[in-house]
CSV table of C-alpha atoms and ligand atoms in Angstrom, one decimal:
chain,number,residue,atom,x,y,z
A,264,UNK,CA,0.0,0.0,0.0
A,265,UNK,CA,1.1,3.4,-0.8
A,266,UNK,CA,1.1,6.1,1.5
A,267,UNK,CA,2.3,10.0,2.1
A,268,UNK,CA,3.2,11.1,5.5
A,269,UNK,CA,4.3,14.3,6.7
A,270,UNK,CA,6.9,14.7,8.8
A,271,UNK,CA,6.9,17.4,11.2
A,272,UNK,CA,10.2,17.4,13.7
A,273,UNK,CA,9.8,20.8,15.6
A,274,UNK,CA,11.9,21.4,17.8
A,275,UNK,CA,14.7,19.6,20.7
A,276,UNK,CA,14.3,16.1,20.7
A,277,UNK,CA,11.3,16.1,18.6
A,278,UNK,CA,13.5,15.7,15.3
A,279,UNK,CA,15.6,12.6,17.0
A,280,UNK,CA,12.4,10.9,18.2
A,281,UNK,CA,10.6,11.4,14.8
A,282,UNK,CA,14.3,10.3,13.0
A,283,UNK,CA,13.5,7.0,15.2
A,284,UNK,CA,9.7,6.8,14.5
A,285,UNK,CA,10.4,7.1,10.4
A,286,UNK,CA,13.6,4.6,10.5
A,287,UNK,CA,10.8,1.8,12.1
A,288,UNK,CA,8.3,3.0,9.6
A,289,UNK,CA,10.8,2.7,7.1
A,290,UNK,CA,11.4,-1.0,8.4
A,291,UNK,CA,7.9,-1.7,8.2
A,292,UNK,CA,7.7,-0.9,4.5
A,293,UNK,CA,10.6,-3.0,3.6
A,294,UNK,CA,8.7,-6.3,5.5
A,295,UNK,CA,5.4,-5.8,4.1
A,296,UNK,CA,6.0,-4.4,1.1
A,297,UNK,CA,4.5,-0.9,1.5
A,298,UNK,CA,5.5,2.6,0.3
A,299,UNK,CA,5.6,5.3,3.0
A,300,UNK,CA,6.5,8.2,0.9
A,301,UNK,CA,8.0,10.9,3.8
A,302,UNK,CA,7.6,14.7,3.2
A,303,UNK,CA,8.9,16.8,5.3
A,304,UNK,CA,7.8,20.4,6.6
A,305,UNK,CA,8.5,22.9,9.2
A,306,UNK,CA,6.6,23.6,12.6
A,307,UNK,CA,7.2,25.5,15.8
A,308,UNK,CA,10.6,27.0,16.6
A,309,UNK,CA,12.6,26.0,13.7
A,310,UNK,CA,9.5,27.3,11.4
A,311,UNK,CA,9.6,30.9,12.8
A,312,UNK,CA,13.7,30.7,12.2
A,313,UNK,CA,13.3,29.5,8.5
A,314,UNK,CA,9.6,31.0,7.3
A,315,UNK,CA,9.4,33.7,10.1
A,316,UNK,CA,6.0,31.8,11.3
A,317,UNK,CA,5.3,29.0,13.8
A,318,UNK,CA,2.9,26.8,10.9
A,319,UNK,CA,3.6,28.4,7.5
A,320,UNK,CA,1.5,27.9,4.9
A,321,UNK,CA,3.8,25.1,2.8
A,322,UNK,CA,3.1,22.8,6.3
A,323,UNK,CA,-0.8,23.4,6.1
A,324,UNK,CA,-0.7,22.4,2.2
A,325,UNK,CA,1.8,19.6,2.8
A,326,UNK,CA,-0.2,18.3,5.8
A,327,UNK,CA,-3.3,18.8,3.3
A,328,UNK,CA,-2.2,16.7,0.9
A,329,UNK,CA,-1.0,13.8,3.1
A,330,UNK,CA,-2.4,10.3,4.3
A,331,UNK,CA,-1.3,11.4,7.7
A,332,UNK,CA,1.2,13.6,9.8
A,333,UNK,CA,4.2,12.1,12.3
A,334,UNK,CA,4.6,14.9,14.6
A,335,UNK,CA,7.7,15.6,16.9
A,336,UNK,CA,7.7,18.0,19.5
A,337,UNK,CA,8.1,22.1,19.6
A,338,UNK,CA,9.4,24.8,21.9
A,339,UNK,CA,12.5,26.0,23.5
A,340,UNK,CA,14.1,28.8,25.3
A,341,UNK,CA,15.0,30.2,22.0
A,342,UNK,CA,12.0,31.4,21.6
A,343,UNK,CA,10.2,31.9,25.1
A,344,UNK,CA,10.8,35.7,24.7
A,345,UNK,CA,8.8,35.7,22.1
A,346,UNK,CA,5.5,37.7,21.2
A,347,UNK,CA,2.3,35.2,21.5
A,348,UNK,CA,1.8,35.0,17.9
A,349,UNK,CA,5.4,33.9,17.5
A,350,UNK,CA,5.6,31.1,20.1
A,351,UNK,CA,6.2,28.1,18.6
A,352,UNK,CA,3.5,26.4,20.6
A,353,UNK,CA,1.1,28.9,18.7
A,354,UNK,CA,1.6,26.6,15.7
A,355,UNK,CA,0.7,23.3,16.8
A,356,UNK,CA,-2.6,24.7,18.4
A,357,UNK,CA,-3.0,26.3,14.8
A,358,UNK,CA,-2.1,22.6,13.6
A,359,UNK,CA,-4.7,21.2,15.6
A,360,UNK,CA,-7.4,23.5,14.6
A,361,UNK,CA,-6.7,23.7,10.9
A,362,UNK,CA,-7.3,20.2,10.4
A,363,UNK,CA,-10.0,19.9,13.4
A,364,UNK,CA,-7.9,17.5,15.2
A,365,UNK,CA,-10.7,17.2,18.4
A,366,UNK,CA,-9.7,14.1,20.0
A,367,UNK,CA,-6.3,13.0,21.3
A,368,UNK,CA,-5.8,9.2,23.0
A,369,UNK,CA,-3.3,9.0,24.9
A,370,UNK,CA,-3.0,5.1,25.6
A,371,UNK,CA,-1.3,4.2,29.2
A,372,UNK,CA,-0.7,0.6,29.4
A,373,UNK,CA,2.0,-0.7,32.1
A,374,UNK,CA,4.9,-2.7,30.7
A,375,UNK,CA,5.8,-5.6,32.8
A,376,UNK,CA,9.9,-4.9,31.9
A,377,UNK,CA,9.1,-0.9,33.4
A,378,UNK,CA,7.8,-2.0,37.1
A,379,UNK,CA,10.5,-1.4,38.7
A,380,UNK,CA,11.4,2.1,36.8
A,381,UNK,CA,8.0,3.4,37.7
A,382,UNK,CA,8.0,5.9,41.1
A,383,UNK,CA,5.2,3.8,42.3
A,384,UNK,CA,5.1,0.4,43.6
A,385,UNK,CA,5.0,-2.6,41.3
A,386,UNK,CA,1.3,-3.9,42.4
A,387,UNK,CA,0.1,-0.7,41.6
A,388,UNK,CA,1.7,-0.5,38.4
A,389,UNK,CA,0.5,-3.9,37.3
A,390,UNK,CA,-2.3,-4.1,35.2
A,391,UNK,CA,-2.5,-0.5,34.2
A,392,UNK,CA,-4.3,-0.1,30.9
A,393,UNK,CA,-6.4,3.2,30.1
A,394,UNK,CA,-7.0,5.8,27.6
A,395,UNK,CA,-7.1,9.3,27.9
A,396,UNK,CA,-9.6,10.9,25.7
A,397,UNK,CA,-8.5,14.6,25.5
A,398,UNK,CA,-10.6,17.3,24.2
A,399,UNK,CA,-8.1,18.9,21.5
A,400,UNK,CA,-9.6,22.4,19.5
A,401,UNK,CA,-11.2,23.9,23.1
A,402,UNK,CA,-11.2,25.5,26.2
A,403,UNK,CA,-8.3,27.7,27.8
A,404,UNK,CA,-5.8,27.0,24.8
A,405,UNK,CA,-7.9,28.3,22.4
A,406,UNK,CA,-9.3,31.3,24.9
A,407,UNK,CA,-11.0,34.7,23.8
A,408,UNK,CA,-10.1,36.8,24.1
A,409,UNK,CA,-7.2,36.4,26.0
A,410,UNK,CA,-5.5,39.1,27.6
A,411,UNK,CA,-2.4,40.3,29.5
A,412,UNK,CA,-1.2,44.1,31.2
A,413,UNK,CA,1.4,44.4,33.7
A,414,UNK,CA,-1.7,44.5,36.5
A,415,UNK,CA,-4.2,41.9,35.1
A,416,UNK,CA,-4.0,38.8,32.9
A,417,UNK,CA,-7.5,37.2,32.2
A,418,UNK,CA,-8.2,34.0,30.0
A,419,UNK,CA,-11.4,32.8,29.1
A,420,UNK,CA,-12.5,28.8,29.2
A,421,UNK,CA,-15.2,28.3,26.3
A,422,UNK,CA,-17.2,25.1,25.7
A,423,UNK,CA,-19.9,24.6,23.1
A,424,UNK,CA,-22.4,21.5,23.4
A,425,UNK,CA,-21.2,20.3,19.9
A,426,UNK,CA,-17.6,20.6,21.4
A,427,UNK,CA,-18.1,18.6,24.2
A,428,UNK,CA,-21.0,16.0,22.3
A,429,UNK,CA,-18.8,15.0,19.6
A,430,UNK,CA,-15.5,13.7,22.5
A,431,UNK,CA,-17.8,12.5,24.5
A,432,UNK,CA,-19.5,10.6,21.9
A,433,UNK,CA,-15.8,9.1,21.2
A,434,UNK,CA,-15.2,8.1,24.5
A,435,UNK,CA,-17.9,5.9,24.8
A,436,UNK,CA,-17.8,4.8,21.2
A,437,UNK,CA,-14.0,3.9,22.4
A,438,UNK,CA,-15.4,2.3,25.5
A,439,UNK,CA,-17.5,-0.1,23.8
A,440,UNK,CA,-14.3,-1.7,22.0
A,441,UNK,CA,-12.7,-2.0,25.4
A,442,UNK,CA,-13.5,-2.7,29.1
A,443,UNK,CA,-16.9,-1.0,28.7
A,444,UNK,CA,-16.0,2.2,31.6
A,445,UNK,CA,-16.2,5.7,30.5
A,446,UNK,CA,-14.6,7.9,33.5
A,447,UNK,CA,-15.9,11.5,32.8
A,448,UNK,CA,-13.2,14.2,34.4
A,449,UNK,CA,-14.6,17.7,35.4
A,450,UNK,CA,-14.5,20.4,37.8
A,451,UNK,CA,-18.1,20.9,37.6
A,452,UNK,CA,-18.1,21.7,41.5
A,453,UNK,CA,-16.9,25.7,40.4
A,454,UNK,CA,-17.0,25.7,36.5
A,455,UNK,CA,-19.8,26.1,34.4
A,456,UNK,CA,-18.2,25.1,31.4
A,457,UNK,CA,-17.8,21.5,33.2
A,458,UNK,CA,-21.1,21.9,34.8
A,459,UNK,CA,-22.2,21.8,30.6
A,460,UNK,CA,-19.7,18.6,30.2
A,461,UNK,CA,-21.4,16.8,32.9
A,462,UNK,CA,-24.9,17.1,31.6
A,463,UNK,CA,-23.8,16.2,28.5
A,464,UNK,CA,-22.1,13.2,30.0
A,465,UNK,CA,-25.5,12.1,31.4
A,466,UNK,CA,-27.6,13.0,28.4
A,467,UNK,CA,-25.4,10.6,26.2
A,468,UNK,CA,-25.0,7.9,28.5
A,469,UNK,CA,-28.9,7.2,27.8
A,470,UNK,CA,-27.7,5.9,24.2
A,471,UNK,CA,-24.7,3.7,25.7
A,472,UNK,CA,-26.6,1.4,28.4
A,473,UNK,CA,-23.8,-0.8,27.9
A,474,UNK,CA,-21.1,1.1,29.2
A,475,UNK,CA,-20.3,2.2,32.7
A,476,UNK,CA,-19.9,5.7,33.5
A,477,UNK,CA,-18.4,7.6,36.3
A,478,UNK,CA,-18.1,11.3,37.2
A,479,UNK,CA,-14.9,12.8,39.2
A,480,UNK,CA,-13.3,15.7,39.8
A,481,UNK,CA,-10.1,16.7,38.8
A,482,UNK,CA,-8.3,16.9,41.6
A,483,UNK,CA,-9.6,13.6,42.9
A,484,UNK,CA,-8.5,12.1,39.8
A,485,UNK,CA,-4.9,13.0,40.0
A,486,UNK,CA,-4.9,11.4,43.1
A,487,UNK,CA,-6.6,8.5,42.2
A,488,UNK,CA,-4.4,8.1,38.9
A,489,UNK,CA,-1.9,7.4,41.6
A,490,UNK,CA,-3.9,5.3,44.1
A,491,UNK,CA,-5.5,3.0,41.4
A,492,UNK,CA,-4.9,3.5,37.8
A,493,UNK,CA,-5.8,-0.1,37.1
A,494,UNK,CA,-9.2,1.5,37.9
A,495,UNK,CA,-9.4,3.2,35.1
A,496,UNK,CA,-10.9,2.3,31.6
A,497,UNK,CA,-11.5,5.4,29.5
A,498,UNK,CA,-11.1,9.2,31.0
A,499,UNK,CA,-12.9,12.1,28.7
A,500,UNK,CA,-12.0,15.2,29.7
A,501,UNK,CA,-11.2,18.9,28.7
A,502,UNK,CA,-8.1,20.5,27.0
A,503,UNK,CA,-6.4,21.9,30.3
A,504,UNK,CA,-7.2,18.7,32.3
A,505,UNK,CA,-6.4,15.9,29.6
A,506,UNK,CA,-2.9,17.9,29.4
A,507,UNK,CA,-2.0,17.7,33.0
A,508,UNK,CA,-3.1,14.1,33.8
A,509,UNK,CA,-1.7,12.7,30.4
A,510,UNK,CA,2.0,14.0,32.0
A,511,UNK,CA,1.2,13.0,35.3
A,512,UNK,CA,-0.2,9.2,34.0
A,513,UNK,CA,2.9,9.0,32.0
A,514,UNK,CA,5.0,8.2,35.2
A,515,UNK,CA,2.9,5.2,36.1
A,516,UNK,CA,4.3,3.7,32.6
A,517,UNK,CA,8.2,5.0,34.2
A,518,UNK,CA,8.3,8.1,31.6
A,519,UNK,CA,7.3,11.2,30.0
A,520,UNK,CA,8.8,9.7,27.1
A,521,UNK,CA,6.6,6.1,26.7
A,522,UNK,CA,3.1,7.4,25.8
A,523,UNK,CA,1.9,8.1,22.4
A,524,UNK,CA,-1.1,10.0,21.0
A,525,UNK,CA,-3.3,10.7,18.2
A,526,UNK,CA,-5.3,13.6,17.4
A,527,UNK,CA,-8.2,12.6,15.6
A,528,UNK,CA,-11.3,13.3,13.5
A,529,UNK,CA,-14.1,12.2,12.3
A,530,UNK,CA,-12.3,10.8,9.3
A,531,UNK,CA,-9.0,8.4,8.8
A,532,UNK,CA,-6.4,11.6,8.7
A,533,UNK,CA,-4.5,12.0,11.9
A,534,UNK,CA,-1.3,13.8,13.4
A,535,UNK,CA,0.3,11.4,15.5
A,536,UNK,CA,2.7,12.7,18.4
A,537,UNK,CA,4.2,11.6,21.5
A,538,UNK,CA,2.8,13.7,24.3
A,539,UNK,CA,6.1,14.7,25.3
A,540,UNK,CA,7.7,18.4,24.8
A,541,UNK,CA,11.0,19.3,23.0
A,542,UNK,CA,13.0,18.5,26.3
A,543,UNK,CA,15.8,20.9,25.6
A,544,UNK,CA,17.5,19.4,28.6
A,545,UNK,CA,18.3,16.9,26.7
A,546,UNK,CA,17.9,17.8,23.1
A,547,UNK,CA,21.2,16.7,20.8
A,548,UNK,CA,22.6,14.4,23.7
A,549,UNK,CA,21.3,10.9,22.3
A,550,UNK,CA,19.2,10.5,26.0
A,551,UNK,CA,15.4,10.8,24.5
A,552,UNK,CA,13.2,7.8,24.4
A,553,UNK,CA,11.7,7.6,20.6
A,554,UNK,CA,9.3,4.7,22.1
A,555,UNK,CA,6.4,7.5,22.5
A,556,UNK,CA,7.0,8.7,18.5
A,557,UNK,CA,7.8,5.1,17.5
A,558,UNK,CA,4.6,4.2,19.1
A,559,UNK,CA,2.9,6.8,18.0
A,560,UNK,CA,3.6,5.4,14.6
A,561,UNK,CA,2.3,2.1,15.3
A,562,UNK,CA,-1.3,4.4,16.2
A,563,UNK,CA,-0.8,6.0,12.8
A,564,UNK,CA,-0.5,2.6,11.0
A,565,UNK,CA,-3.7,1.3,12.5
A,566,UNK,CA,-6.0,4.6,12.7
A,567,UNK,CA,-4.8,6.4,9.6
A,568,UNK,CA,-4.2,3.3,7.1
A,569,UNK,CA,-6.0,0.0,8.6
A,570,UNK,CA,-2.9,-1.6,9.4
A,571,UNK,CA,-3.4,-3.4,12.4
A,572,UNK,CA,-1.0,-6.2,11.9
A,573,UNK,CA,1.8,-3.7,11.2
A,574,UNK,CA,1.0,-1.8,14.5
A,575,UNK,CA,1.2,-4.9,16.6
A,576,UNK,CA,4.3,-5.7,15.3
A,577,UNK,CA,5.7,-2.4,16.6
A,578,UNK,CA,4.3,-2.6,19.7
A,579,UNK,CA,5.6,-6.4,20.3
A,580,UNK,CA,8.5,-5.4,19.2
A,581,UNK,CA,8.9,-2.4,21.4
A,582,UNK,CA,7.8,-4.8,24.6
A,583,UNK,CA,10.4,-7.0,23.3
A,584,UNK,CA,13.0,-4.8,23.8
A,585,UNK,CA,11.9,-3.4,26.8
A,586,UNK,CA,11.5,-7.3,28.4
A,587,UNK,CA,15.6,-7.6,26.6
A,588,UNK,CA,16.2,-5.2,29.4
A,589,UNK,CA,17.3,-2.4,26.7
A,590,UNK,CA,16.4,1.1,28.1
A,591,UNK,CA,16.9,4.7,27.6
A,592,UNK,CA,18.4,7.3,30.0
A,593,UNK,CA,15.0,8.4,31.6
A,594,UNK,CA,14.4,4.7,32.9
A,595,UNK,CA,15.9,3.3,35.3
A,596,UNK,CA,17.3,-0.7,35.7
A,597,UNK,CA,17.9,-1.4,32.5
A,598,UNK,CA,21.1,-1.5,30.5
A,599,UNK,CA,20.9,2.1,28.9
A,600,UNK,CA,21.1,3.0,25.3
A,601,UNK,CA,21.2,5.8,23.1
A,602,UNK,CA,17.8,7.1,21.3
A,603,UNK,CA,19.4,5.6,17.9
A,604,UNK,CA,20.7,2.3,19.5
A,605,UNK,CA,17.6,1.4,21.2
A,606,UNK,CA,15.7,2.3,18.1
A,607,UNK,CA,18.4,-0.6,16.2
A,608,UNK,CA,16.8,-3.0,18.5
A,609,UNK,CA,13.3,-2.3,17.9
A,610,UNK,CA,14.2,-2.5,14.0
A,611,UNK,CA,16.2,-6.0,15.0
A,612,UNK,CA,13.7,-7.1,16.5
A,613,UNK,CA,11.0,-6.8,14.2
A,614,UNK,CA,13.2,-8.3,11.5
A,615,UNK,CA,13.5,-11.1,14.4
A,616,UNK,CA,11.9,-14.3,13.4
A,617,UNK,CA,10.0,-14.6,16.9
A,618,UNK,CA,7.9,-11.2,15.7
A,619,UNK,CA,7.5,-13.1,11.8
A,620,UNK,CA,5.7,-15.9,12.6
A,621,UNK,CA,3.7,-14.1,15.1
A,622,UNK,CA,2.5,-11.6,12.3
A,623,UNK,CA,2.1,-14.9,9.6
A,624,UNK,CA,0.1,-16.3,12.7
A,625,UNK,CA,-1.9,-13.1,12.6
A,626,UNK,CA,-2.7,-12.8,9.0
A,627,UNK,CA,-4.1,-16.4,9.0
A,628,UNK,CA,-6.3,-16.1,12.3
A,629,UNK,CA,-7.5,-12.6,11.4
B,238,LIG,N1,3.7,18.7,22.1
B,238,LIG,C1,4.6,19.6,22.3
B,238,LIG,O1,5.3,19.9,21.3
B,238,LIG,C2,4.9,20.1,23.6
B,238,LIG,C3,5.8,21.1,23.7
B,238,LIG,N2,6.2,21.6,25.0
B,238,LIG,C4,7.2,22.6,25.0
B,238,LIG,O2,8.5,21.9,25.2
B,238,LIG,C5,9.4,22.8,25.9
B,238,LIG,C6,9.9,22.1,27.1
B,238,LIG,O3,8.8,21.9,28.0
B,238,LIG,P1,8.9,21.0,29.4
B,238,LIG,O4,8.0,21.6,30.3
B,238,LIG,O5,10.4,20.9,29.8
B,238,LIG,O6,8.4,19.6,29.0
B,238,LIG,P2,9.0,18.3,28.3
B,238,LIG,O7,8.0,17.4,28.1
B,238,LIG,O8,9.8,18.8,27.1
B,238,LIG,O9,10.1,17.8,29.3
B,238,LIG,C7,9.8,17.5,30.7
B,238,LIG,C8,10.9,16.6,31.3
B,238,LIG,O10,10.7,15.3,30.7
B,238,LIG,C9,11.9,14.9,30.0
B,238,LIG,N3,11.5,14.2,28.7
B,238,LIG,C10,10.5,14.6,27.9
B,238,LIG,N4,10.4,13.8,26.9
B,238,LIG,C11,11.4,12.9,27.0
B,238,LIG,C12,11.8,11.8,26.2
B,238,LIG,N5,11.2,11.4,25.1
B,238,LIG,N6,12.9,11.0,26.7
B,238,LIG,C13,13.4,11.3,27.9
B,238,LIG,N7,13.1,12.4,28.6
B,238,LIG,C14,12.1,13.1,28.2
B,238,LIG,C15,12.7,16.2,29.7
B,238,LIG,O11,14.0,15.9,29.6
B,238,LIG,C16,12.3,17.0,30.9
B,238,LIG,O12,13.1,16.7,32.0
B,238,LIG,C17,8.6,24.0,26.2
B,238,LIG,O13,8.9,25.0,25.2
B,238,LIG,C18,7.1,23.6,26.1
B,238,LIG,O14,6.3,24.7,25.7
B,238,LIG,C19,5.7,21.0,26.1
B,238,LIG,C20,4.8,20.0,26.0
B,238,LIG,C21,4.3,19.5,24.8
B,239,LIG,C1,1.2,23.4,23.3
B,239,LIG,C2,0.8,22.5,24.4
B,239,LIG,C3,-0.6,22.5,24.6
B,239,LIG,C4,1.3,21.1,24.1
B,239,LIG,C5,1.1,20.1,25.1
B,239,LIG,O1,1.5,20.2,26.2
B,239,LIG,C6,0.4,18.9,24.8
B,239,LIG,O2,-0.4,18.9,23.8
B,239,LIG,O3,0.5,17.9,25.5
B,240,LIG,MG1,1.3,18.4,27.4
């Protein structure tokens, strides 16, 4: 199958970890005998340094044209003194609302091999497996008007019913092909923009009978993210929310750097990103993990172009390497290696036979 895929490596590590995330794409190709055509555009920082703009106009057409976008990550202190309209943030919320990108997973599933490297203790680790359903083109980030003096700052959090219908449609739609348990995330105690979401919530349950729902509070569910994450199924929230808790549930997993995401519509296209920013801690040193691009990949292979035997493979092989005892500097207990060693052994290990005759195995069951 032939495919087009935009490649947008932003800023810090996002061009290593998208570098890893189109070498095992690349991989892919070669064993199945498809053609990932990769195009490459500008975003963020490096955007505003080359077209004077964080999402110029050659991205939006490139994007446009494409089967689906590989993001990386954007930002930097370069640029933090810049004027709102030139942040490169600014041009992956543009990103995200050009293309009406409304809902970003965010998959957290434990890996046996990352117990230990998790801060919490292995038996709450164990058995971790939710999605974070993350309202993308709303609230706060998109807030007007916005506005800043030296004596007052004020930002405005907006919510329309078709906003919130149409995510939390996909959370329960998403909950029916899982463990059947929509967790709704709000602060409808103070905010009447979450006092909306939660009506909604209980007006659409009425067409889901099948599936489970539960309302909490934000704050309750950071702590209960923590307490019992194995709790958890599917959690819809807003913007602000799915932003903070996606970070926060990225520890349970043992890094920032494991969890992928997709930002969705209502059609096949997606950008698919790690959830990670540009880490310019670490940016140029060969320390980023690429397993939240690479696996971000394996999302794009079986949202954007059907390829669901393609995305397992990545994923095995990713657990494969992680189960080898092959890590990267942000986990800890494994034998450490660089972002471009580590991603040799997710290649080698797809080209591994073990991974082969699972995927022949696949093709004949499925
Ligand atoms: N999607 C995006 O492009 C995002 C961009 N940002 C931007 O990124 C810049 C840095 O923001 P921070 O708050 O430092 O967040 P960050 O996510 O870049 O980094 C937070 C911490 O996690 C570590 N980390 C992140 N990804 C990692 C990976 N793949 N492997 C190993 N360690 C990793 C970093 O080294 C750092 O210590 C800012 O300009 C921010 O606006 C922040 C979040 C998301
Ligand atoms: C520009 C930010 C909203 C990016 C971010 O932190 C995210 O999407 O996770
Ligand atoms: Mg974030």
């Amino acid at each position: 199958m032939k495919k087009a895929i935009t490649v947008l490596p932003g800023d810090g590590i996002g061009p290593e970890v998208t570098a890893a995330a189109v070498h095992v794409l690349q991989a892919i190709a070669k064993r199945f005998q498809h053609e990932f055509e990769f195009h490459y555009a500008a975003i963020g920082g490096a955007a505003i340094d080359t077209h004077g703009q964080p999402l110029p106009d050659e991205t939006i057409a490139s994007c446009s044209t494409a089967d689906a976008v590989l993001l990386g990550s954007v930002g930097g202190p370069k640029w933090d003194a810049n004027p709102p309209e030139l942040r490169p943030e600014k041009g992956l919320l543009a990103l995200r609302k050009q293309f009406n990108l409304y809902a970003n997973l965010r998959p957290v599933k434990s890996y046996k091999a990352l117990e230990s490297a998790s801060p919490l203790k292995a038996e709450h680790v164990s058995g971790t497996d939710f999605v974070i359903v993350r309202e993308l083109t709303g609230g706060l980030y998109f807030s007007e008007p916005r506005k800043k003096t030296s004596d007052m700052a004020a930002d405005t959090l907006v919510y329309t019913r078709k906003e919130i219908e149409r995510i939390v449609d996909s959370a329960f739609q998403l909950a029916r092909t899982r463990k059947g348990k929509v967790t709704s995330v709000d602060k409808a105690n103070v905010l009447a923009s979450s006092k909306l979401w939660r009506e909604i919530v209980e007006e659409k349950k009425k067409g889901y009978p099948d599936v489970e729902v539960e309302h909490i509070l934000v704050d309750a569910a950071a702590m209960q993210l923590i307490r019992e994450p194995s709790s958890f199924d599917v959690i819809v929230t807003e913007n602000l929310f799915g932003d903070i808790l996606s970070d926060e549930a990225s520890m349970i997993t043992g890094s920032l750097g494991m969890l992928p995401s997709a930002s969705l519509r209502d059609d096949e296209f997606g950008v698919y990103e790690p959830i990670h920013g540009s880490a310019p801690d670490i940016a140029g040193q060969g320390k980023a993990n690429p397993a939240g691009a690479i696996l971000s990949a394996a999302m794009m292979l079986r949202h954007s172009f059907g390829m669901a035997v393609e995305a397992q493979a990545i994923e095995t092989a990713v657990e494969n390497v992680l189960e080898d005892g092959y890590f990267t500097a942000d986990l800890h207990g494994g034998r450490i290696l660089s972002t471009d060693a580590w991603t040799a052994k997710v290649i080698e290990e797809l080209d591994s036979e073990s991974v082969s005759e699972s995927i022949c195995f696949s093709y004949i069951s499925g």
